[in-house]
mmCIF file of C-alpha atoms and ligand atoms in Angstrom:
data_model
loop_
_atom_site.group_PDB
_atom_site.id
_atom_site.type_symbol
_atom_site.label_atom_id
_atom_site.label_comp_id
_atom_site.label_asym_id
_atom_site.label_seq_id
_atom_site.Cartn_x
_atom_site.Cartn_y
_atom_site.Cartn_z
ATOM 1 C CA UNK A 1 16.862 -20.947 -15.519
ATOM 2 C CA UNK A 2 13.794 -18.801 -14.946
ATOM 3 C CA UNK A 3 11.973 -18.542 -11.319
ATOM 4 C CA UNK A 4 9.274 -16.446 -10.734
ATOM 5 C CA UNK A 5 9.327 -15.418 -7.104
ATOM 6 C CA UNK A 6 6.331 -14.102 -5.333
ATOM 7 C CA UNK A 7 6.466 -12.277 -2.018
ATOM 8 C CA UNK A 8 3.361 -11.346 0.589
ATOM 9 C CA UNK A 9 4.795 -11.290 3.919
ATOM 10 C CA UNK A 10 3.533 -7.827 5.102
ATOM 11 C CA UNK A 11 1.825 -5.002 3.073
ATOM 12 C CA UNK A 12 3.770 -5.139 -0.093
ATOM 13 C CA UNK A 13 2.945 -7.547 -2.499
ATOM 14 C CA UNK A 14 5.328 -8.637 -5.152
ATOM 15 C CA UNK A 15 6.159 -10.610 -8.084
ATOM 16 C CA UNK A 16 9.800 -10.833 -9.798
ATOM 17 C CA UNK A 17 11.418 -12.608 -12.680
ATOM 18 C CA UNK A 18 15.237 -13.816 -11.813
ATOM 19 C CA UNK A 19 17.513 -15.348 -14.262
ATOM 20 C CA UNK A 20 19.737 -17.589 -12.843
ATOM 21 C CA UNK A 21 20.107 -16.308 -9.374
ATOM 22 C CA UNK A 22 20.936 -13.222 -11.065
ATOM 23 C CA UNK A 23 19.563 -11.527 -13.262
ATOM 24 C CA UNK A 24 16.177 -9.547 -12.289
ATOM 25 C CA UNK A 25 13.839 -9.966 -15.634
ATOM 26 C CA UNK A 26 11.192 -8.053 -13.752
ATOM 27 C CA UNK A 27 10.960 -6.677 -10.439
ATOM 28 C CA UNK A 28 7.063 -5.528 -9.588
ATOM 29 C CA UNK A 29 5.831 -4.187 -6.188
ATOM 30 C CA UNK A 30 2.167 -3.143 -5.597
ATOM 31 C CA UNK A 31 1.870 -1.575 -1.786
ATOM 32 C CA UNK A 32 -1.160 -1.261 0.307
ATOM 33 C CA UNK A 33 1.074 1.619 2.861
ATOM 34 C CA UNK A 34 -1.179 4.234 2.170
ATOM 35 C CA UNK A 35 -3.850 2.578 3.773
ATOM 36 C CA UNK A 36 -2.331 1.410 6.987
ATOM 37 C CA UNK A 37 -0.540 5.048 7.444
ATOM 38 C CA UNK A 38 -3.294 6.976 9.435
ATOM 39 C CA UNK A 39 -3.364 3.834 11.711
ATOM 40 C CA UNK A 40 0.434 4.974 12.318
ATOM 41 C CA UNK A 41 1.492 1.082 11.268
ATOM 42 C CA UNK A 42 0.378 -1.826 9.691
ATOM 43 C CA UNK A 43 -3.142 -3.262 10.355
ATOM 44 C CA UNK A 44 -2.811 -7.112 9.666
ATOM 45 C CA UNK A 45 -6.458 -7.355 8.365
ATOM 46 C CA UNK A 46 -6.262 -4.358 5.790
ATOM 47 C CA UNK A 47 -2.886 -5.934 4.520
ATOM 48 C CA UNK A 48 -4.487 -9.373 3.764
ATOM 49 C CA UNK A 49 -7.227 -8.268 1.766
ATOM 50 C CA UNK A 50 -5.316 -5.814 -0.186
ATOM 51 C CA UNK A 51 -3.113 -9.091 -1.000
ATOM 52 C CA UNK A 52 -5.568 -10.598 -2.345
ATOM 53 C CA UNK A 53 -6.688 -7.911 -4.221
ATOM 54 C CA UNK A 54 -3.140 -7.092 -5.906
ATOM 55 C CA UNK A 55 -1.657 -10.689 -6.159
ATOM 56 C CA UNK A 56 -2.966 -11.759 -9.770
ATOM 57 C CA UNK A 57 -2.451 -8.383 -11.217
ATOM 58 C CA UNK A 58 0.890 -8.090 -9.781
ATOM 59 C CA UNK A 59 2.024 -11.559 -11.079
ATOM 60 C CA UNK A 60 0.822 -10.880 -14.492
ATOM 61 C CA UNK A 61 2.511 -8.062 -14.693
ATOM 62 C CA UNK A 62 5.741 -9.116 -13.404
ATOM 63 C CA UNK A 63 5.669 -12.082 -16.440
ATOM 64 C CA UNK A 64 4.402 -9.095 -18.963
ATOM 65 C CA UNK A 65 7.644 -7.045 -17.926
ATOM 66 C CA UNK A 66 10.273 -9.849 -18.489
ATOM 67 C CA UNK A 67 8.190 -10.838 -21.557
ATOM 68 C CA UNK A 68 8.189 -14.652 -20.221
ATOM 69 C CA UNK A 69 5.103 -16.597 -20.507
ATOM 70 C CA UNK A 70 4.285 -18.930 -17.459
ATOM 71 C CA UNK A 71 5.337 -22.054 -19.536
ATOM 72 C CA UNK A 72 8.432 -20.624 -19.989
ATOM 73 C CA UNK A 73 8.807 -20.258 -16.046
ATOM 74 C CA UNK A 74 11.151 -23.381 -14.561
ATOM 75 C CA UNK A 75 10.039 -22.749 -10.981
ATOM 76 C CA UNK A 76 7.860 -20.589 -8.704
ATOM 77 C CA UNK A 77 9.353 -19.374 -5.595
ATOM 78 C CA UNK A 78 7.117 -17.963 -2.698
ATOM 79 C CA UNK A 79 8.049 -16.337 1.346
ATOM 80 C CA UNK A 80 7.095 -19.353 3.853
ATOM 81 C CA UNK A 81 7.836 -17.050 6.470
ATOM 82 C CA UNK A 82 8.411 -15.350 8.629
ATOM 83 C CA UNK A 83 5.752 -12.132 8.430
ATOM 84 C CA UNK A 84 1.669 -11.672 8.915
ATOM 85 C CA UNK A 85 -0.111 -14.789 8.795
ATOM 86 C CA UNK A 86 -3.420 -13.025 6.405
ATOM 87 C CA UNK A 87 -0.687 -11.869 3.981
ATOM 88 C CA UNK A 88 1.810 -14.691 3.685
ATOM 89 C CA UNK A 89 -0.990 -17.083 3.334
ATOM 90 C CA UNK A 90 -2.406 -15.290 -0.112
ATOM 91 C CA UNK A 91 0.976 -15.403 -1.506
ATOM 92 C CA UNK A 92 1.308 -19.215 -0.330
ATOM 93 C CA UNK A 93 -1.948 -20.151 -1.599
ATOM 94 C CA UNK A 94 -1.567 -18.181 -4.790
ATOM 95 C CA UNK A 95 2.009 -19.901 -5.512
ATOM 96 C CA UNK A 96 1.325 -23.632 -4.271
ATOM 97 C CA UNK A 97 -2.240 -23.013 -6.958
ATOM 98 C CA UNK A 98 -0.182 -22.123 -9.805
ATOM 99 C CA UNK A 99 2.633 -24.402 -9.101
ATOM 100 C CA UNK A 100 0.214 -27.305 -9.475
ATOM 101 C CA UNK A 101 -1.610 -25.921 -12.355
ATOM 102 C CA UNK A 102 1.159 -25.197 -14.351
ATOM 103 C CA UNK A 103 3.085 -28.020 -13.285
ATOM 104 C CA UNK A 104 6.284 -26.271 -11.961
ATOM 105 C CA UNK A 105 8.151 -27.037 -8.708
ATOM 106 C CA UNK A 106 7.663 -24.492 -6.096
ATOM 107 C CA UNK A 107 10.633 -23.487 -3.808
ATOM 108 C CA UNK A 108 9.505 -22.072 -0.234
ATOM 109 C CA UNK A 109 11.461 -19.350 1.381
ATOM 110 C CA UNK A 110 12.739 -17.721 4.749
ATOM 111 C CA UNK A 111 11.564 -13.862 3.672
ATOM 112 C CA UNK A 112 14.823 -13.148 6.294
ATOM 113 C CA UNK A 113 17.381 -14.842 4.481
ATOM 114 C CA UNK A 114 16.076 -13.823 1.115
ATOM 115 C CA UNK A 115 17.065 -10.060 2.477
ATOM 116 C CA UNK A 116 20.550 -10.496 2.735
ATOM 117 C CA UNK A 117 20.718 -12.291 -0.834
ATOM 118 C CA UNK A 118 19.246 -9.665 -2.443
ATOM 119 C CA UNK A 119 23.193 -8.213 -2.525
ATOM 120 C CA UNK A 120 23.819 -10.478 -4.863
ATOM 121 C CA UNK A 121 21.277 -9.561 -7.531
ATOM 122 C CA UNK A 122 21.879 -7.744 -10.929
ATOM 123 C CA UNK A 123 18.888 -4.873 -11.656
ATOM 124 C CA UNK A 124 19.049 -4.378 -15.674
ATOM 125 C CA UNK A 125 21.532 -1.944 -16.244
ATOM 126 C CA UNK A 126 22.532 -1.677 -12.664
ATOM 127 C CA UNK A 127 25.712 -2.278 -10.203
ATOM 128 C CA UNK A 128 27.632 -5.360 -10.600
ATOM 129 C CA UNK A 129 25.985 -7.906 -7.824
ATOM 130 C CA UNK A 130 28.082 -8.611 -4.525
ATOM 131 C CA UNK A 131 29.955 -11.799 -6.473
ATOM 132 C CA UNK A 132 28.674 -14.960 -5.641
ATOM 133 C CA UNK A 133 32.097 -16.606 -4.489
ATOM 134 C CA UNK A 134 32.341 -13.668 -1.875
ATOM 135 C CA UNK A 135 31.337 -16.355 1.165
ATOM 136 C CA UNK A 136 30.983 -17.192 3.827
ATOM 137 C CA UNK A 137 29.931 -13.527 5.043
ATOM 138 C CA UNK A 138 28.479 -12.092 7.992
ATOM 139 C CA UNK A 139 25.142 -10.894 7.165
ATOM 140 C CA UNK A 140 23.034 -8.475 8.751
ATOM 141 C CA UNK A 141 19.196 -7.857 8.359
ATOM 142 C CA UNK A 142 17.458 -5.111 9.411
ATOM 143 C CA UNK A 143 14.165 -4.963 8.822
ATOM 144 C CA UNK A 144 10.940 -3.283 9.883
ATOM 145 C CA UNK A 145 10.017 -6.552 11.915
ATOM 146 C CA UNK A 146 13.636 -8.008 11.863
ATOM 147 C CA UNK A 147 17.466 -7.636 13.197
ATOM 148 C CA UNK A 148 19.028 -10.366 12.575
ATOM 149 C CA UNK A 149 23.266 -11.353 12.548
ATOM 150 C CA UNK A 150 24.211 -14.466 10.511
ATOM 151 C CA UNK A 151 27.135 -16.189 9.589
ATOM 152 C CA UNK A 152 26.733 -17.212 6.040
ATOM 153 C CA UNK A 153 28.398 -20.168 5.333
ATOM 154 C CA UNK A 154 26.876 -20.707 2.098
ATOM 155 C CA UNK A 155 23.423 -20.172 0.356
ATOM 156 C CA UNK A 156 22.063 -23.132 2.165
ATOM 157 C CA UNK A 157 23.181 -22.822 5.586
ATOM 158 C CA UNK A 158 22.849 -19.633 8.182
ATOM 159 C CA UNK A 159 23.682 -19.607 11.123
ATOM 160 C CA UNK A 160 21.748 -17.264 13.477
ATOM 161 C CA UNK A 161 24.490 -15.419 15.900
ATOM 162 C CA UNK A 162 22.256 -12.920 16.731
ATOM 163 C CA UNK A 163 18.159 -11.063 17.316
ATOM 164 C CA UNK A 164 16.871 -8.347 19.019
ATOM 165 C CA UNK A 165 15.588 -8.663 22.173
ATOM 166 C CA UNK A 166 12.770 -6.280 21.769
ATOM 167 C CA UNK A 167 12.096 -3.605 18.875
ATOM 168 C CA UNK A 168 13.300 -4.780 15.843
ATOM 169 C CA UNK A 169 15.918 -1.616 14.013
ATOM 170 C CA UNK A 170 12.988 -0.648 11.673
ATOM 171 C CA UNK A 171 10.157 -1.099 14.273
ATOM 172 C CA UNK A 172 11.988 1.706 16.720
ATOM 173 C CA UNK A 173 12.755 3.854 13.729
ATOM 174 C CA UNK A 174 8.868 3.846 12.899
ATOM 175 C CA UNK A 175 8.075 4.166 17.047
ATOM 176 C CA UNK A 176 10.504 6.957 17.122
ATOM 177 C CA UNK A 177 8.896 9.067 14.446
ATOM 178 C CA UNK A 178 5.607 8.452 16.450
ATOM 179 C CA UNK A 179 6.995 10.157 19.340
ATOM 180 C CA UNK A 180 8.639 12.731 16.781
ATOM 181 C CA UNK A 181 4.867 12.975 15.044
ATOM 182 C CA UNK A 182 6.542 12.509 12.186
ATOM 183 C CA UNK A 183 4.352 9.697 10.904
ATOM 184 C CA UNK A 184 4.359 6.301 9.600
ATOM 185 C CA UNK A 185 7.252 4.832 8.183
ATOM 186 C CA UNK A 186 9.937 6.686 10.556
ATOM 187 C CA UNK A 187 12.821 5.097 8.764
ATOM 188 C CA UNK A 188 12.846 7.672 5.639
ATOM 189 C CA UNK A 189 11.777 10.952 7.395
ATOM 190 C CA UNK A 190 14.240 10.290 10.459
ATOM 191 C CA UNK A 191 17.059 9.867 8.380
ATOM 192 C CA UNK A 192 16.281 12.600 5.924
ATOM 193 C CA UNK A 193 15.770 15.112 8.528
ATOM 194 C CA UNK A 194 18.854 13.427 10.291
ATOM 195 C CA UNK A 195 21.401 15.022 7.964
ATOM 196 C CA UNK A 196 19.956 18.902 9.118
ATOM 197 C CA UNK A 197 20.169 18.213 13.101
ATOM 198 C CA UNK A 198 24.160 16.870 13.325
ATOM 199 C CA UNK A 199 25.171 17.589 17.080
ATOM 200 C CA UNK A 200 26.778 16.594 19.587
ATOM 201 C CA UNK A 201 24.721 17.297 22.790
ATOM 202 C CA UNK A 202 22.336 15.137 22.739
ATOM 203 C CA UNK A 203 23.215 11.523 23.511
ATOM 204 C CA UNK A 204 21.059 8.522 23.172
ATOM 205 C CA UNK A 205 22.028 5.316 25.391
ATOM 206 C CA UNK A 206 22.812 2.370 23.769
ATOM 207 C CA UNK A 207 22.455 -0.929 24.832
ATOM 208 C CA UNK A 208 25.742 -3.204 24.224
ATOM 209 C CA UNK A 209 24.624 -6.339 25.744
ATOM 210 C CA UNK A 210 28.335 -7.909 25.880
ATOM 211 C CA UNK A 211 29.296 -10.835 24.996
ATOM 212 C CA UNK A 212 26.480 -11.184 22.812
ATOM 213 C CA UNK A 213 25.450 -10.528 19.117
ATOM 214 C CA UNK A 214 21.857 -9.779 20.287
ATOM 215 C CA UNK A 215 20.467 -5.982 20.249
ATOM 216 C CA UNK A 216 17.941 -3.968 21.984
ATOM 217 C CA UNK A 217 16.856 -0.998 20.443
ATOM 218 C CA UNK A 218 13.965 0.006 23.512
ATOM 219 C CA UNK A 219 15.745 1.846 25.739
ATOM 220 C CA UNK A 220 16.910 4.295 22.972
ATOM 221 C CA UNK A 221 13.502 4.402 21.996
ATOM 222 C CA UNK A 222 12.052 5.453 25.651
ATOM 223 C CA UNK A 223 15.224 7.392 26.215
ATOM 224 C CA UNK A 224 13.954 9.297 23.238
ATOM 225 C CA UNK A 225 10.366 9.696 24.372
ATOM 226 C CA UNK A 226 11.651 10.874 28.106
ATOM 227 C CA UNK A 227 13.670 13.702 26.355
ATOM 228 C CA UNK A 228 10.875 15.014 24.087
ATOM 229 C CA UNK A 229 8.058 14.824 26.907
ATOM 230 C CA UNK A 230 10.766 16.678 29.056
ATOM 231 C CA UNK A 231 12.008 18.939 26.648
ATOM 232 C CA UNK A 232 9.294 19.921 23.617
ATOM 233 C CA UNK A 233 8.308 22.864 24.863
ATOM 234 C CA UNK A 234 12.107 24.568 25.353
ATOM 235 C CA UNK A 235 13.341 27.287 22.817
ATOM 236 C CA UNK A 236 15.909 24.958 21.518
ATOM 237 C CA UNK A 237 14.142 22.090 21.146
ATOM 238 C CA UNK A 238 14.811 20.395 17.815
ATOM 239 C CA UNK A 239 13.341 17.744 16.091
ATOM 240 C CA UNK A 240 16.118 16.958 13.478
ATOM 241 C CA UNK A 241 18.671 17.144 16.564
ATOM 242 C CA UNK A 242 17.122 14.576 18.526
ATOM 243 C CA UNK A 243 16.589 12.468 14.887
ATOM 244 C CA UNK A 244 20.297 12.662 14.421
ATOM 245 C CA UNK A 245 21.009 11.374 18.103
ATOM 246 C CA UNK A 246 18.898 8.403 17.546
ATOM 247 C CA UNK A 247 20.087 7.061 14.446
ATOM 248 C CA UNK A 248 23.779 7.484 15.756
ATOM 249 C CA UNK A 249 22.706 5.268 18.964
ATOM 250 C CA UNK A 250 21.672 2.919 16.260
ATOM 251 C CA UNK A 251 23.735 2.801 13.959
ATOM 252 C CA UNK A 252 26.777 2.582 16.338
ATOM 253 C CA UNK A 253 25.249 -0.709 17.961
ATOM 254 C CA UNK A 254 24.703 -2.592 14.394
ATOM 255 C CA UNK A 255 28.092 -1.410 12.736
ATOM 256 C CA UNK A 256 30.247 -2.382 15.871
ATOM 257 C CA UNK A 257 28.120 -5.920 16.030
ATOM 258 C CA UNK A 258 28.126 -6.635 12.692
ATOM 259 C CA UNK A 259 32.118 -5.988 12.465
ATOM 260 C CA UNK A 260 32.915 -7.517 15.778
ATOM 261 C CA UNK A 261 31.024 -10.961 14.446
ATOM 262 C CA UNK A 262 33.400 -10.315 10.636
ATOM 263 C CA UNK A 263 36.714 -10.138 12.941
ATOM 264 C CA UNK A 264 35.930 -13.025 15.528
ATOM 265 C CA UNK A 265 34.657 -15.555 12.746
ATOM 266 C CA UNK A 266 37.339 -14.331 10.382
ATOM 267 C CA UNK A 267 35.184 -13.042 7.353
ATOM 268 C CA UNK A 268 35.841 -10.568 4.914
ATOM 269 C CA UNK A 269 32.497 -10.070 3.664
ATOM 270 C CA UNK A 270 29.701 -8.175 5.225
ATOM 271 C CA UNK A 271 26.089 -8.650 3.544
ATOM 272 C CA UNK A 272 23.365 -5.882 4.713
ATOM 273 C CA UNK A 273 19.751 -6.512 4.061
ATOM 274 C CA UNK A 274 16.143 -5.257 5.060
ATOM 275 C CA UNK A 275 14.725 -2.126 5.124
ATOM 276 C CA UNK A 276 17.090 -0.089 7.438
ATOM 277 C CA UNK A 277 19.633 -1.004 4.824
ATOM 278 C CA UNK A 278 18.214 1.962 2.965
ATOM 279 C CA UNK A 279 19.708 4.224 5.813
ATOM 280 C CA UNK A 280 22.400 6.629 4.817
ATOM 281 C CA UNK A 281 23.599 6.989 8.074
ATOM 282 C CA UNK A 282 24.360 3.140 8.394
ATOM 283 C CA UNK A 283 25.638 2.852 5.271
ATOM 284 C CA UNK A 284 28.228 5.984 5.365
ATOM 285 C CA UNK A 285 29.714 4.768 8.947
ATOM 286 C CA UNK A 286 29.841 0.582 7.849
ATOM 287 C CA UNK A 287 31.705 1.714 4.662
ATOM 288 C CA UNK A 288 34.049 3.634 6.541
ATOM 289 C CA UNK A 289 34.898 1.264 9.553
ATOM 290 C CA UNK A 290 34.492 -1.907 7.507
ATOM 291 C CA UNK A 291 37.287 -0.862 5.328
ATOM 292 C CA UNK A 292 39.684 0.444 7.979
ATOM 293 C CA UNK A 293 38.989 -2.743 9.337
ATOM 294 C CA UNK A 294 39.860 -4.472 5.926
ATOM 295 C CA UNK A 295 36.429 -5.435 5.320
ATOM 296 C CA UNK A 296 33.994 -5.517 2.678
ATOM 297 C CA UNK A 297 30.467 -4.598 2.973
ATOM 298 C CA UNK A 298 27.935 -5.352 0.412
ATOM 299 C CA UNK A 299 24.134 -3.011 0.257
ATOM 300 C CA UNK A 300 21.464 -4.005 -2.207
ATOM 301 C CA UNK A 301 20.568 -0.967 -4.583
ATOM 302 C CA UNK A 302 17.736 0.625 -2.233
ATOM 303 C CA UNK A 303 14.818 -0.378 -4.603
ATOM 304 C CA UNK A 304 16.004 -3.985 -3.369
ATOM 305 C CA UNK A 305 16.398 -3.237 -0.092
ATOM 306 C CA UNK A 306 12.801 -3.260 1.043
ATOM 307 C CA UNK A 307 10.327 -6.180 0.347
ATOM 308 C CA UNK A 308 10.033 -7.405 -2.488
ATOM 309 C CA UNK A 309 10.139 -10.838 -4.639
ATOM 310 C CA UNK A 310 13.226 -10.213 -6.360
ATOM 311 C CA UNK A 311 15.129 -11.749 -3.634
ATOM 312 C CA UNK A 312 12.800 -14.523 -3.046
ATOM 313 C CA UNK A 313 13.548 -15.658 -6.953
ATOM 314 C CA UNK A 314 17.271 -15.246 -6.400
ATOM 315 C CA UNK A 315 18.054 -17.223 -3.283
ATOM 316 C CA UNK A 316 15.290 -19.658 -4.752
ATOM 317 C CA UNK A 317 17.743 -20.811 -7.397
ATOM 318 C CA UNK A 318 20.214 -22.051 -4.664
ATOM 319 C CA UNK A 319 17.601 -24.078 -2.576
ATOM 320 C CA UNK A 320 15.600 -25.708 -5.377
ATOM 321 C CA UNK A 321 16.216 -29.638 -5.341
ATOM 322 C CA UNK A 322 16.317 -30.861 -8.884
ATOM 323 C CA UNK A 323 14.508 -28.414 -10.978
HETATM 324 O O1 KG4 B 401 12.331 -4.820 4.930
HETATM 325 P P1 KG4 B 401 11.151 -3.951 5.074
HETATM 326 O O2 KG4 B 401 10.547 -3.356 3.820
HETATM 327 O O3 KG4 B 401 9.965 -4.688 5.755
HETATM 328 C C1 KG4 B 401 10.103 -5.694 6.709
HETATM 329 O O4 KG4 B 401 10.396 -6.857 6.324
HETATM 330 O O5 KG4 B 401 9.935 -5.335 7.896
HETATM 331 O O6 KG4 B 401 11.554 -2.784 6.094
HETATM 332 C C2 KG4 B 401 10.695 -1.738 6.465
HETATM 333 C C3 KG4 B 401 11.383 -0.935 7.562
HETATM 334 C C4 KG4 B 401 10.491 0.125 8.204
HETATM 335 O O7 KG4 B 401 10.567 -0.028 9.606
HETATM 336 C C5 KG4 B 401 11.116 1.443 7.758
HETATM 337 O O8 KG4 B 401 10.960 2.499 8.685
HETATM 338 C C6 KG4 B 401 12.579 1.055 7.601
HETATM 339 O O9 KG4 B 401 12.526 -0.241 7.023
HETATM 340 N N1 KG4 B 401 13.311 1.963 6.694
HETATM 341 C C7 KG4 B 401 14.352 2.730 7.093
HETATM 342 C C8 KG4 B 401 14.748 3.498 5.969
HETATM 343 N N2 KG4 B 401 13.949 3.143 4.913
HETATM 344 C C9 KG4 B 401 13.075 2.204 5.390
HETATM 345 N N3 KG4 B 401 14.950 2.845 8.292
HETATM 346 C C10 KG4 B 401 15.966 3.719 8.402
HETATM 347 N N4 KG4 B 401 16.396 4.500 7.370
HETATM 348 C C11 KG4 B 401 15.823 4.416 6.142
HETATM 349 N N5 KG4 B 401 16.266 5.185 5.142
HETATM 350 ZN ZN1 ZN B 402 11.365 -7.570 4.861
#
């Protein structure tokens, strides 16, 4: 079975291929980031119209690659939600038009959800996907507009344990590379320049919020910008130090959350999704706790870590009705 899944929920816009849940045909992403970054973030209006712009050329393409022809096709899968209304509403459109013209069901899907399956996907020639009998899991998405802690019971049902409060994981990456004038997305650069500034004197606080699986990311964030306006202009002032300090804070939070919510529910498996899944940081320390802990955790390869349609196709195959 063949879905084409199409994906507009921000500023990428995407169109995939997935066989069976599994197996990624074609994997396309056109991106309208250059234009937003001198506005140091996404502008909601610029995103939209670029959408529109890409969409047709981007599904086309994504058909060409997994040399399928529409007919072929045995449903269209598209992000409901949750993301900017201008964009999501060009990918909508453009799915619920074709999926009446070309008479094929169309599956509609949480953009959230579809993060964490994309562990389960199989890139041509890549890694073996997380297996799909590995559930229920605890999965965690972090995202650039996201954090989110779910207990996966199966591919139909998630049950939301935990949010953030304020700044999504992503969002206080990107704010913290503002204050670092490191520009626009702060994910990449702060965790690059991460690995030159290890220390140990600076010290971010961290907000544990007991007793619950919720975060808060923005008093690391203003702890961050406090320290800089107070201490910029000393000798030893150093960017990559104070990058280093802030994606430990972070990273601590999620990987004792994430494990604490694998050990109470009694889970094995831990799923990782979203954006900050790319982080090397997060991914060295989960490895290393989760399997002292006897745990396994589960990271898409990083090209399906950030948006794309991919994962929209895949988790589409578990939610159709009767294709
Ligand atoms: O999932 P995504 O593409 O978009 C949303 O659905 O939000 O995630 C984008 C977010 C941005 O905030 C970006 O800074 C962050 O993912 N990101 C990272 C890394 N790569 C991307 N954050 C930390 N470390 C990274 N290596
Ligand atoms: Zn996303």
């Amino acid at each position: 079975m063949k879905i084409l899944g199409i994906e507009t929920s921000c500023d990428e816009t995407a169109a995939a291929v997935v066989a069976d849940g599994v197996k990624v045909f074609s994997n396309v992403i056109a991106t309208s980031l250059k234009d937003h970054q001198r506005f140091g973030g996404i502008i909601p209006e610029i995103a939209s119209r670029r959408q529109i712009e890409f969409i047709h050329g981007v599904v086309a393409e994504a058909l060409g690659q997994a040399k399928t022809a529409l007919k072929d096709i045995d449903a269209i899968a598209v992000t409901r939600a949750p993301g900017l209304i201008g964009s999501l509403l060009v990918g909508l459109c453009f799915a619920r038009a074709l999926s009446r013209a070309a008479k094929k069901p169309l599956v509609e899907i949480d953009h959230i959800k579809a993060h964490l399956y994309a562990n389960y996907l199989q890139l041509p020639n890549g890694p073996q996907a997380c297996p799909q009998k590995r559930l229920p899991a605890v999965g965690l998405v972090v995202s650039g507009g996201h954090s989110s802690l779910f207990y996966v019971k199966d591919f139909k049902h998630f049950k939301l344990l935990g949010v953030t409060r304020d700044d999504a994981a992503g969002e206080a990456f990107d704010k913290v590379a503002r204050i670092l004038g490191l520009g626009y997305p702060g994910g990449p650069v702060i965790d690059r320049l991460a690995a030159s500034g290890i220390n140990k004197e600076i010290k971010f606080p961290q907000a544990p919020l007991a007793n619950s699986y919720d975060f808060s990311f923005s008093g690391t964030k203003t702890a961050v910008l406090y320290y800089t306006q107070k201490n910029k202009n000393k000798p030893d002032y150093s960017v990559p130090k104070v990058a280093y300090a802030f994606q430990e804070s972070v990273v601590a939070v999620l990987a004792e959350k994430s494990l604490k919510a694998c050990r109470k529910l009694k889970v094995n498996t831990l799923l990782v999704g979203g954006g900050v899944a790319a982080n090397s940081a997060l991914r060295t320390t989960l490895q290393a706790q989760a399997v002292a802990q006897g745990i396994e955790v589960f990271f898409p390869p990083m090209s399906l870590c950030l948006d794309n349609a991919a994962m929209i196709a895949g988790l589409a195959y578990h939610l159709r009705s009767s294709v």
